[in-house]
Amino acid sequence: MKTTPPPPIDDRPAADEHMAVQLSSLRKVHGKGAAAVTALHGIDHGFPASTFTAVMGPSGSGKSTLLHCAAGLERPTAGTVVLGGRDLGALSERKLTLMRRDRVGFVFQDFHLIPALNVAANVELPLRLAGSQPDAHRLDDLLARVGLNDRRRHRPGQLSGGQRQRVALARALITRPEVVFADEPTGALDRASGREVLALLRGAVDDLGATVIMVTHDPQAAAWADEVLLLADGRLVDRLAGPEATTAETIAARLAALGV
Ligand SMILES: Nc1ncnc2c1ncn2[C@@H]1O[C@H](COP(=O)(O)OP(=O)(O)OP(=O)(O)O)[C@@H](O)[C@H]1O
Ligand SMILES: [Mg+2]
């Protein structure tokens, strides 16, 4: 009897191995009944590991919702999010919380540092919450990387906005997360401080192999990314990739074409 052999392993569909995050038919409806708003209408996109992606689009287009769903901060209404090979929809609330703490880093526009803790303690916090022994070398390396070694005993209130965001970035990286999610990380900063933060995000990808997904309104910020996604009305309407397509001018022109 003739049987068909199973396909060799290499012929199987690459199970998103190279994707840090894979979104499939991602749909999100906020609210219920008459107040329901469909923020995402079915997004399919893979974010390759060790790359920097910018997410852009008009206000209300679903950027933050996409980021929150991809990071496991919000549960999608339908579709799947696979992060670091795990289907987030299959995780219990507790496992999802642990996943967010241990496998994902966050940088927000308004920093979200703990005012009572100094810089070193803020950066180490995710490890302490996980019950891990903070690694002194890792802390030193990250503080040096973000240029705050001499500020490690200062509290957030004693730092500039740019310095605070650099603390937040070091904190996001301390656990060597699968993905760093950044929602308007330069939104509250002047241009020079913003550039420093963007250069550090770029360096985290290039030197540390981090994967960064950043929401921004600013074409100059998005130009630091490898790929730019454009959202409109909860749909992925354009995708720019490669050095020629991801210049601030090209990005601004595509946004203008969308009426942003
Ligand atoms: N918690 C919520 N309850 C109800 N509607 C919501 C909620 N969060 C977001 N929305 C709606 O979903 C849509 C997408 O919102 P989202 O915050 O993702 O947009 P955004 O692209 O991040 O906008 P912005 O650039 O202003 O930050 C909007 O219409 C918004 O009003
Ligand atoms: Mg937003």
PDB file of C-alpha atoms in Angstrom, residues 10-223:
ATOM      1  CA  ASP A  10      10.876  22.489   6.631  1.00  0.00           C
ATOM      2  CA  ASP A  11       7.874  22.490   4.312  1.00  0.00           C
ATOM      3  CA  ARG A  12       5.428  23.309   7.049  1.00  0.00           C
ATOM      4  CA  PRO A  13       4.177  26.836   7.183  1.00  0.00           C
ATOM      5  CA  ALA A  14       6.646  28.840   9.259  1.00  0.00           C
ATOM      6  CA  ALA A  15       4.625  28.918  12.464  1.00  0.00           C
ATOM      7  CA  ASP A  16       5.229  32.650  12.806  1.00  0.00           C
ATOM      8  CA  GLU A  17       8.589  31.819  14.306  1.00  0.00           C
ATOM      9  CA  HIS A  18      10.111  35.024  13.065  1.00  0.00           C
ATOM     10  CA  MET A  19       7.188  37.091  14.222  1.00  0.00           C
ATOM     11  CA  ALA A  20       7.425  38.611  17.666  1.00  0.00           C
ATOM     12  CA  VAL A  21       3.720  39.410  17.400  1.00  0.00           C
ATOM     13  CA  GLN A  22       1.194  38.062  14.924  1.00  0.00           C
ATOM     14  CA  LEU A  23      -2.257  39.654  14.698  1.00  0.00           C
ATOM     15  CA  SER A  24      -4.874  37.658  12.810  1.00  0.00           C
ATOM     16  CA  SER A  25      -8.347  38.982  11.986  1.00  0.00           C
ATOM     17  CA  LEU A  26      -8.026  41.196  15.043  1.00  0.00           C
ATOM     18  CA  ARG A  27     -11.308  42.903  15.825  1.00  0.00           C
ATOM     19  CA  LYS A  28     -12.164  45.094  18.782  1.00  0.00           C
ATOM     20  CA  VAL A  29     -15.475  46.625  19.701  1.00  0.00           C
ATOM     21  CA  HIS A  30     -15.494  49.048  22.635  1.00  0.00           C
ATOM     22  CA  GLY A  31     -18.727  49.381  24.595  1.00  0.00           C
ATOM     23  CA  LYS A  32     -22.072  47.696  24.047  1.00  0.00           C
ATOM     24  CA  GLY A  33     -25.382  48.218  22.279  1.00  0.00           C
ATOM     25  CA  ALA A  34     -26.011  51.704  20.928  1.00  0.00           C
ATOM     26  CA  ALA A  35     -22.706  52.921  22.415  1.00  0.00           C
ATOM     27  CA  ALA A  36     -20.618  50.242  20.669  1.00  0.00           C
ATOM     28  CA  VAL A  37     -17.647  51.521  18.667  1.00  0.00           C
ATOM     29  CA  THR A  38     -15.710  49.203  16.368  1.00  0.00           C
ATOM     30  CA  ALA A  39     -12.117  50.353  16.890  1.00  0.00           C
ATOM     31  CA  LEU A  40     -10.463  47.564  14.833  1.00  0.00           C
ATOM     32  CA  HIS A  41     -12.173  45.905  11.876  1.00  0.00           C
ATOM     33  CA  GLY A  42     -10.022  42.817  11.358  1.00  0.00           C
ATOM     34  CA  ILE A  43      -6.291  43.475  11.300  1.00  0.00           C
ATOM     35  CA  ASP A  44      -3.828  40.931   9.920  1.00  0.00           C
ATOM     36  CA  HIS A  45      -0.181  41.741  10.466  1.00  0.00           C
ATOM     37  CA  GLY A  46       3.033  40.141  11.671  1.00  0.00           C
ATOM     38  CA  PHE A  47       5.668  42.181  13.495  1.00  0.00           C
ATOM     39  CA  PRO A  48       9.041  40.527  12.777  1.00  0.00           C
ATOM     40  CA  ALA A  49      11.360  39.952  15.734  1.00  0.00           C
ATOM     41  CA  SER A  50      14.169  42.482  16.192  1.00  0.00           C
ATOM     42  CA  THR A  51      12.515  45.147  14.114  1.00  0.00           C
ATOM     43  CA  PHE A  52      11.109  48.588  14.838  1.00  0.00           C
ATOM     44  CA  THR A  53       7.558  49.306  13.630  1.00  0.00           C
ATOM     45  CA  ALA A  54       5.737  52.629  13.817  1.00  0.00           C
ATOM     46  CA  VAL A  55       1.929  52.707  13.856  1.00  0.00           C
ATOM     47  CA  MET A  56       0.349  55.909  12.541  1.00  0.00           C
ATOM     48  CA  GLY A  57      -3.052  57.228  11.563  1.00  0.00           C
ATOM     49  CA  PRO A  58      -5.630  59.864  12.412  1.00  0.00           C
ATOM     50  CA  SER A  59      -6.912  60.371  15.933  1.00  0.00           C
ATOM     51  CA  GLY A  60      -9.451  57.647  16.691  1.00  0.00           C
ATOM     52  CA  SER A  61      -8.141  55.310  13.956  1.00  0.00           C
ATOM     53  CA  GLY A  62      -7.439  52.548  16.485  1.00  0.00           C
ATOM     54  CA  LYS A  63      -3.697  52.880  17.116  1.00  0.00           C
ATOM     55  CA  SER A  64      -3.839  52.636  20.907  1.00  0.00           C
ATOM     56  CA  THR A  65      -6.456  49.909  20.727  1.00  0.00           C
ATOM     57  CA  LEU A  66      -4.186  47.907  18.411  1.00  0.00           C
ATOM     58  CA  LEU A  67      -1.242  48.386  20.782  1.00  0.00           C
ATOM     59  CA  HIS A  68      -3.298  47.447  23.849  1.00  0.00           C
ATOM     60  CA  CYS A  69      -4.666  44.306  22.217  1.00  0.00           C
ATOM     61  CA  ALA A  70      -1.223  43.286  20.898  1.00  0.00           C
ATOM     62  CA  ALA A  71       0.269  43.760  24.383  1.00  0.00           C
ATOM     63  CA  GLY A  72      -2.450  41.834  26.206  1.00  0.00           C
ATOM     64  CA  LEU A  73      -3.739  44.948  28.009  1.00  0.00           C
ATOM     65  CA  GLU A  74      -7.133  44.531  26.355  1.00  0.00           C
ATOM     66  CA  ARG A  75      -8.857  41.397  25.115  1.00  0.00           C
ATOM     67  CA  PRO A  76      -9.900  41.492  21.442  1.00  0.00           C
ATOM     68  CA  THR A  77     -13.552  40.948  20.536  1.00  0.00           C
ATOM     69  CA  ALA A  78     -12.475  38.460  17.847  1.00  0.00           C
ATOM     70  CA  GLY A  79      -9.305  37.238  16.178  1.00  0.00           C
ATOM     71  CA  THR A  80      -6.006  36.264  17.716  1.00  0.00           C
ATOM     72  CA  VAL A  81      -2.817  37.759  19.063  1.00  0.00           C
ATOM     73  CA  VAL A  82       0.219  35.470  19.186  1.00  0.00           C
ATOM     74  CA  LEU A  83       3.080  37.038  21.141  1.00  0.00           C
ATOM     75  CA  GLY A  84       6.389  35.212  21.463  1.00  0.00           C
ATOM     76  CA  GLY A  85       4.672  32.079  20.150  1.00  0.00           C
ATOM     77  CA  ARG A  86       1.819  32.195  22.675  1.00  0.00           C
ATOM     78  CA  ASP A  87      -1.811  32.730  21.830  1.00  0.00           C
ATOM     79  CA  LEU A  88      -2.830  35.402  24.340  1.00  0.00           C
ATOM     80  CA  GLY A  89      -6.498  34.436  24.000  1.00  0.00           C
ATOM     81  CA  ALA A  90      -5.700  31.034  25.489  1.00  0.00           C
ATOM     82  CA  LEU A  91      -4.164  32.536  28.642  1.00  0.00           C
ATOM     83  CA  SER A  92      -6.076  32.959  31.891  1.00  0.00           C
ATOM     84  CA  GLU A  93      -6.206  36.461  33.391  1.00  0.00           C
ATOM     85  CA  ARG A  94      -3.434  35.482  35.801  1.00  0.00           C
ATOM     86  CA  LYS A  95      -1.157  34.116  33.090  1.00  0.00           C
ATOM     87  CA  LEU A  96      -1.845  37.156  30.949  1.00  0.00           C
ATOM     88  CA  THR A  97      -0.830  39.429  33.836  1.00  0.00           C
ATOM     89  CA  LEU A  98       2.391  37.457  34.331  1.00  0.00           C
ATOM     90  CA  MET A  99       3.076  37.544  30.607  1.00  0.00           C
ATOM     91  CA  ARG A 100       2.706  41.339  30.580  1.00  0.00           C
ATOM     92  CA  ARG A 101       4.984  41.683  33.563  1.00  0.00           C
ATOM     93  CA  ASP A 102       7.711  39.309  32.417  1.00  0.00           C
ATOM     94  CA  ARG A 103       7.652  39.262  28.604  1.00  0.00           C
ATOM     95  CA  VAL A 104       6.552  42.721  27.543  1.00  0.00           C
ATOM     96  CA  GLY A 105       7.922  46.232  28.141  1.00  0.00           C
ATOM     97  CA  PHE A 106       5.855  49.418  28.044  1.00  0.00           C
ATOM     98  CA  VAL A 107       6.742  53.044  27.426  1.00  0.00           C
ATOM     99  CA  PHE A 108       3.922  55.588  27.713  1.00  0.00           C
ATOM    100  CA  GLN A 109       3.719  59.244  26.748  1.00  0.00           C
ATOM    101  CA  ASP A 110       3.491  60.283  30.415  1.00  0.00           C
ATOM    102  CA  PHE A 111       6.290  58.012  31.672  1.00  0.00           C
ATOM    103  CA  HIS A 112       4.351  56.136  34.442  1.00  0.00           C
ATOM    104  CA  LEU A 113       7.303  56.116  36.850  1.00  0.00           C
ATOM    105  CA  ILE A 114       6.843  55.614  40.601  1.00  0.00           C
ATOM    106  CA  PRO A 115       7.549  59.069  42.139  1.00  0.00           C
ATOM    107  CA  ALA A 116       8.710  57.687  45.512  1.00  0.00           C
ATOM    108  CA  LEU A 117      11.316  55.365  43.981  1.00  0.00           C
ATOM    109  CA  ASN A 118      14.681  56.506  42.692  1.00  0.00           C
ATOM    110  CA  VAL A 119      15.870  55.849  39.155  1.00  0.00           C
ATOM    111  CA  ALA A 120      17.586  52.527  39.917  1.00  0.00           C
ATOM    112  CA  ALA A 121      14.579  51.241  41.874  1.00  0.00           C
ATOM    113  CA  ASN A 122      12.175  52.269  39.105  1.00  0.00           C
ATOM    114  CA  VAL A 123      14.257  50.426  36.515  1.00  0.00           C
ATOM    115  CA  GLU A 124      14.562  47.305  38.688  1.00  0.00           C
ATOM    116  CA  LEU A 125      10.887  47.251  39.615  1.00  0.00           C
ATOM    117  CA  PRO A 126       9.707  44.729  36.965  1.00  0.00           C
ATOM    118  CA  LEU A 127      12.359  42.263  38.130  1.00  0.00           C
ATOM    119  CA  ARG A 128      11.492  42.760  41.795  1.00  0.00           C
ATOM    120  CA  LEU A 129       7.797  42.282  41.057  1.00  0.00           C
ATOM    121  CA  ALA A 130       8.726  39.033  39.329  1.00  0.00           C
ATOM    122  CA  GLY A 131      10.664  37.968  42.430  1.00  0.00           C
ATOM    123  CA  SER A 132      13.948  37.886  40.471  1.00  0.00           C
ATOM    124  CA  GLN A 133      17.242  39.036  41.843  1.00  0.00           C
ATOM    125  CA  PRO A 134      18.106  42.208  39.929  1.00  0.00           C
ATOM    126  CA  ASP A 135      21.334  41.729  38.014  1.00  0.00           C
ATOM    127  CA  ALA A 136      23.670  44.620  38.909  1.00  0.00           C
ATOM    128  CA  HIS A 137      25.481  44.429  35.577  1.00  0.00           C
ATOM    129  CA  ARG A 138      22.270  44.553  33.608  1.00  0.00           C
ATOM    130  CA  LEU A 139      21.151  47.595  35.604  1.00  0.00           C
ATOM    131  CA  ASP A 140      24.526  49.329  35.134  1.00  0.00           C
ATOM    132  CA  ASP A 141      24.551  48.560  31.411  1.00  0.00           C
ATOM    133  CA  LEU A 142      21.047  49.887  30.877  1.00  0.00           C
ATOM    134  CA  LEU A 143      21.600  53.018  32.958  1.00  0.00           C
ATOM    135  CA  ALA A 144      24.793  53.683  30.998  1.00  0.00           C
ATOM    136  CA  ARG A 145      22.940  53.029  27.723  1.00  0.00           C
ATOM    137  CA  VAL A 146      20.299  55.639  28.574  1.00  0.00           C
ATOM    138  CA  GLY A 147      22.921  58.033  29.968  1.00  0.00           C
ATOM    139  CA  LEU A 148      21.653  58.104  33.552  1.00  0.00           C
ATOM    140  CA  ASN A 149      24.343  56.342  35.550  1.00  0.00           C
ATOM    141  CA  ASP A 150      25.024  59.508  37.511  1.00  0.00           C
ATOM    142  CA  ARG A 151      21.305  59.973  38.241  1.00  0.00           C
ATOM    143  CA  ARG A 152      20.569  56.547  39.706  1.00  0.00           C
ATOM    144  CA  ARG A 153      19.757  57.919  43.176  1.00  0.00           C
ATOM    145  CA  HIS A 154      17.542  60.730  41.877  1.00  0.00           C
ATOM    146  CA  ARG A 155      13.776  60.534  41.969  1.00  0.00           C
ATOM    147  CA  PRO A 156      11.626  61.125  38.865  1.00  0.00           C
ATOM    148  CA  GLY A 157      10.588  64.578  40.165  1.00  0.00           C
ATOM    149  CA  GLN A 158      14.230  65.649  39.979  1.00  0.00           C
ATOM    150  CA  LEU A 159      14.575  64.725  36.301  1.00  0.00           C
ATOM    151  CA  SER A 160      13.652  66.367  32.998  1.00  0.00           C
ATOM    152  CA  GLY A 161      10.965  64.850  30.788  1.00  0.00           C
ATOM    153  CA  GLY A 162      13.540  63.354  28.438  1.00  0.00           C
ATOM    154  CA  GLN A 163      15.444  61.840  31.364  1.00  0.00           C
ATOM    155  CA  ARG A 164      12.219  60.394  32.781  1.00  0.00           C
ATOM    156  CA  GLN A 165      11.410  58.772  29.467  1.00  0.00           C
ATOM    157  CA  ARG A 166      14.908  57.295  29.337  1.00  0.00           C
ATOM    158  CA  VAL A 167      14.285  55.779  32.793  1.00  0.00           C
ATOM    159  CA  ALA A 168      11.019  54.342  31.480  1.00  0.00           C
ATOM    160  CA  LEU A 169      12.867  52.852  28.512  1.00  0.00           C
ATOM    161  CA  ALA A 170      15.514  51.231  30.747  1.00  0.00           C
ATOM    162  CA  ARG A 171      12.684  49.822  32.879  1.00  0.00           C
ATOM    163  CA  ALA A 172      10.968  48.473  29.761  1.00  0.00           C
ATOM    164  CA  LEU A 173      14.157  46.692  28.694  1.00  0.00           C
ATOM    165  CA  ILE A 174      15.320  45.264  32.045  1.00  0.00           C
ATOM    166  CA  THR A 175      13.435  41.968  31.671  1.00  0.00           C
ATOM    167  CA  ARG A 176      14.721  41.442  28.078  1.00  0.00           C
ATOM    168  CA  PRO A 177      11.117  41.475  26.897  1.00  0.00           C
ATOM    169  CA  GLU A 178       9.763  39.807  23.790  1.00  0.00           C
ATOM    170  CA  VAL A 179       8.373  43.170  22.647  1.00  0.00           C
ATOM    171  CA  VAL A 180       8.572  46.801  23.774  1.00  0.00           C
ATOM    172  CA  PHE A 181       5.311  48.684  23.187  1.00  0.00           C
ATOM    173  CA  ALA A 182       5.532  52.467  23.106  1.00  0.00           C
ATOM    174  CA  ASP A 183       2.455  54.723  22.832  1.00  0.00           C
ATOM    175  CA  GLU A 184       3.533  58.238  21.764  1.00  0.00           C
ATOM    176  CA  PRO A 185       6.835  57.957  23.693  1.00  0.00           C
ATOM    177  CA  THR A 186       7.986  61.351  22.390  1.00  0.00           C
ATOM    178  CA  GLY A 187       4.580  63.052  22.583  1.00  0.00           C
ATOM    179  CA  ALA A 188       5.423  65.005  25.750  1.00  0.00           C
ATOM    180  CA  LEU A 189       9.034  65.795  24.841  1.00  0.00           C
ATOM    181  CA  ASP A 190      10.808  68.590  22.993  1.00  0.00           C
ATOM    182  CA  ARG A 191      12.386  67.585  19.701  1.00  0.00           C
ATOM    183  CA  ALA A 192      15.930  67.122  21.032  1.00  0.00           C
ATOM    184  CA  SER A 193      14.798  64.915  23.951  1.00  0.00           C
ATOM    185  CA  GLY A 194      12.503  63.043  21.596  1.00  0.00           C
ATOM    186  CA  ARG A 195      15.394  62.309  19.248  1.00  0.00           C
ATOM    187  CA  GLU A 196      17.414  60.878  22.142  1.00  0.00           C
ATOM    188  CA  VAL A 197      14.577  58.546  23.075  1.00  0.00           C
ATOM    189  CA  LEU A 198      14.105  57.487  19.430  1.00  0.00           C
ATOM    190  CA  ALA A 199      17.828  56.835  19.022  1.00  0.00           C
ATOM    191  CA  LEU A 200      17.673  54.657  22.151  1.00  0.00           C
ATOM    192  CA  LEU A 201      14.676  52.715  20.815  1.00  0.00           C
ATOM    193  CA  ARG A 202      16.557  52.218  17.524  1.00  0.00           C
ATOM    194  CA  GLY A 203      19.650  51.107  19.477  1.00  0.00           C
ATOM    195  CA  ALA A 204      17.602  48.651  21.534  1.00  0.00           C
ATOM    196  CA  VAL A 205      16.578  46.984  18.260  1.00  0.00           C
ATOM    197  CA  ASP A 206      19.985  47.127  16.565  1.00  0.00           C
ATOM    198  CA  ASP A 207      22.234  46.341  19.549  1.00  0.00           C
ATOM    199  CA  LEU A 208      20.020  44.320  21.906  1.00  0.00           C
ATOM    200  CA  GLY A 209      17.768  42.601  19.359  1.00  0.00           C
ATOM    201  CA  ALA A 210      14.638  44.109  20.912  1.00  0.00           C
ATOM    202  CA  THR A 211      11.360  44.317  18.988  1.00  0.00           C
ATOM    203  CA  VAL A 212       9.704  47.730  19.211  1.00  0.00           C
ATOM    204  CA  ILE A 213       6.145  48.674  18.244  1.00  0.00           C
ATOM    205  CA  MET A 214       5.579  52.406  18.592  1.00  0.00           C
ATOM    206  CA  VAL A 215       2.505  54.555  18.059  1.00  0.00           C
ATOM    207  CA  THR A 216       3.313  58.083  16.919  1.00  0.00           C
ATOM    208  CA  HIS A 217       1.730  61.080  15.198  1.00  0.00           C
ATOM    209  CA  ASP A 218       5.107  62.429  14.118  1.00  0.00           C
ATOM    210  CA  PRO A 219       6.523  61.447  10.687  1.00  0.00           C
ATOM    211  CA  GLN A 220      10.022  62.332  11.897  1.00  0.00           C
ATOM    212  CA  ALA A 221       9.644  59.890  14.782  1.00  0.00           C
ATOM    213  CA  ALA A 222       8.216  57.208  12.481  1.00  0.00           C
ATOM    214  CA  ALA A 223      11.195  57.644  10.145  1.00  0.00           C
TER     215      ALA A 223
END
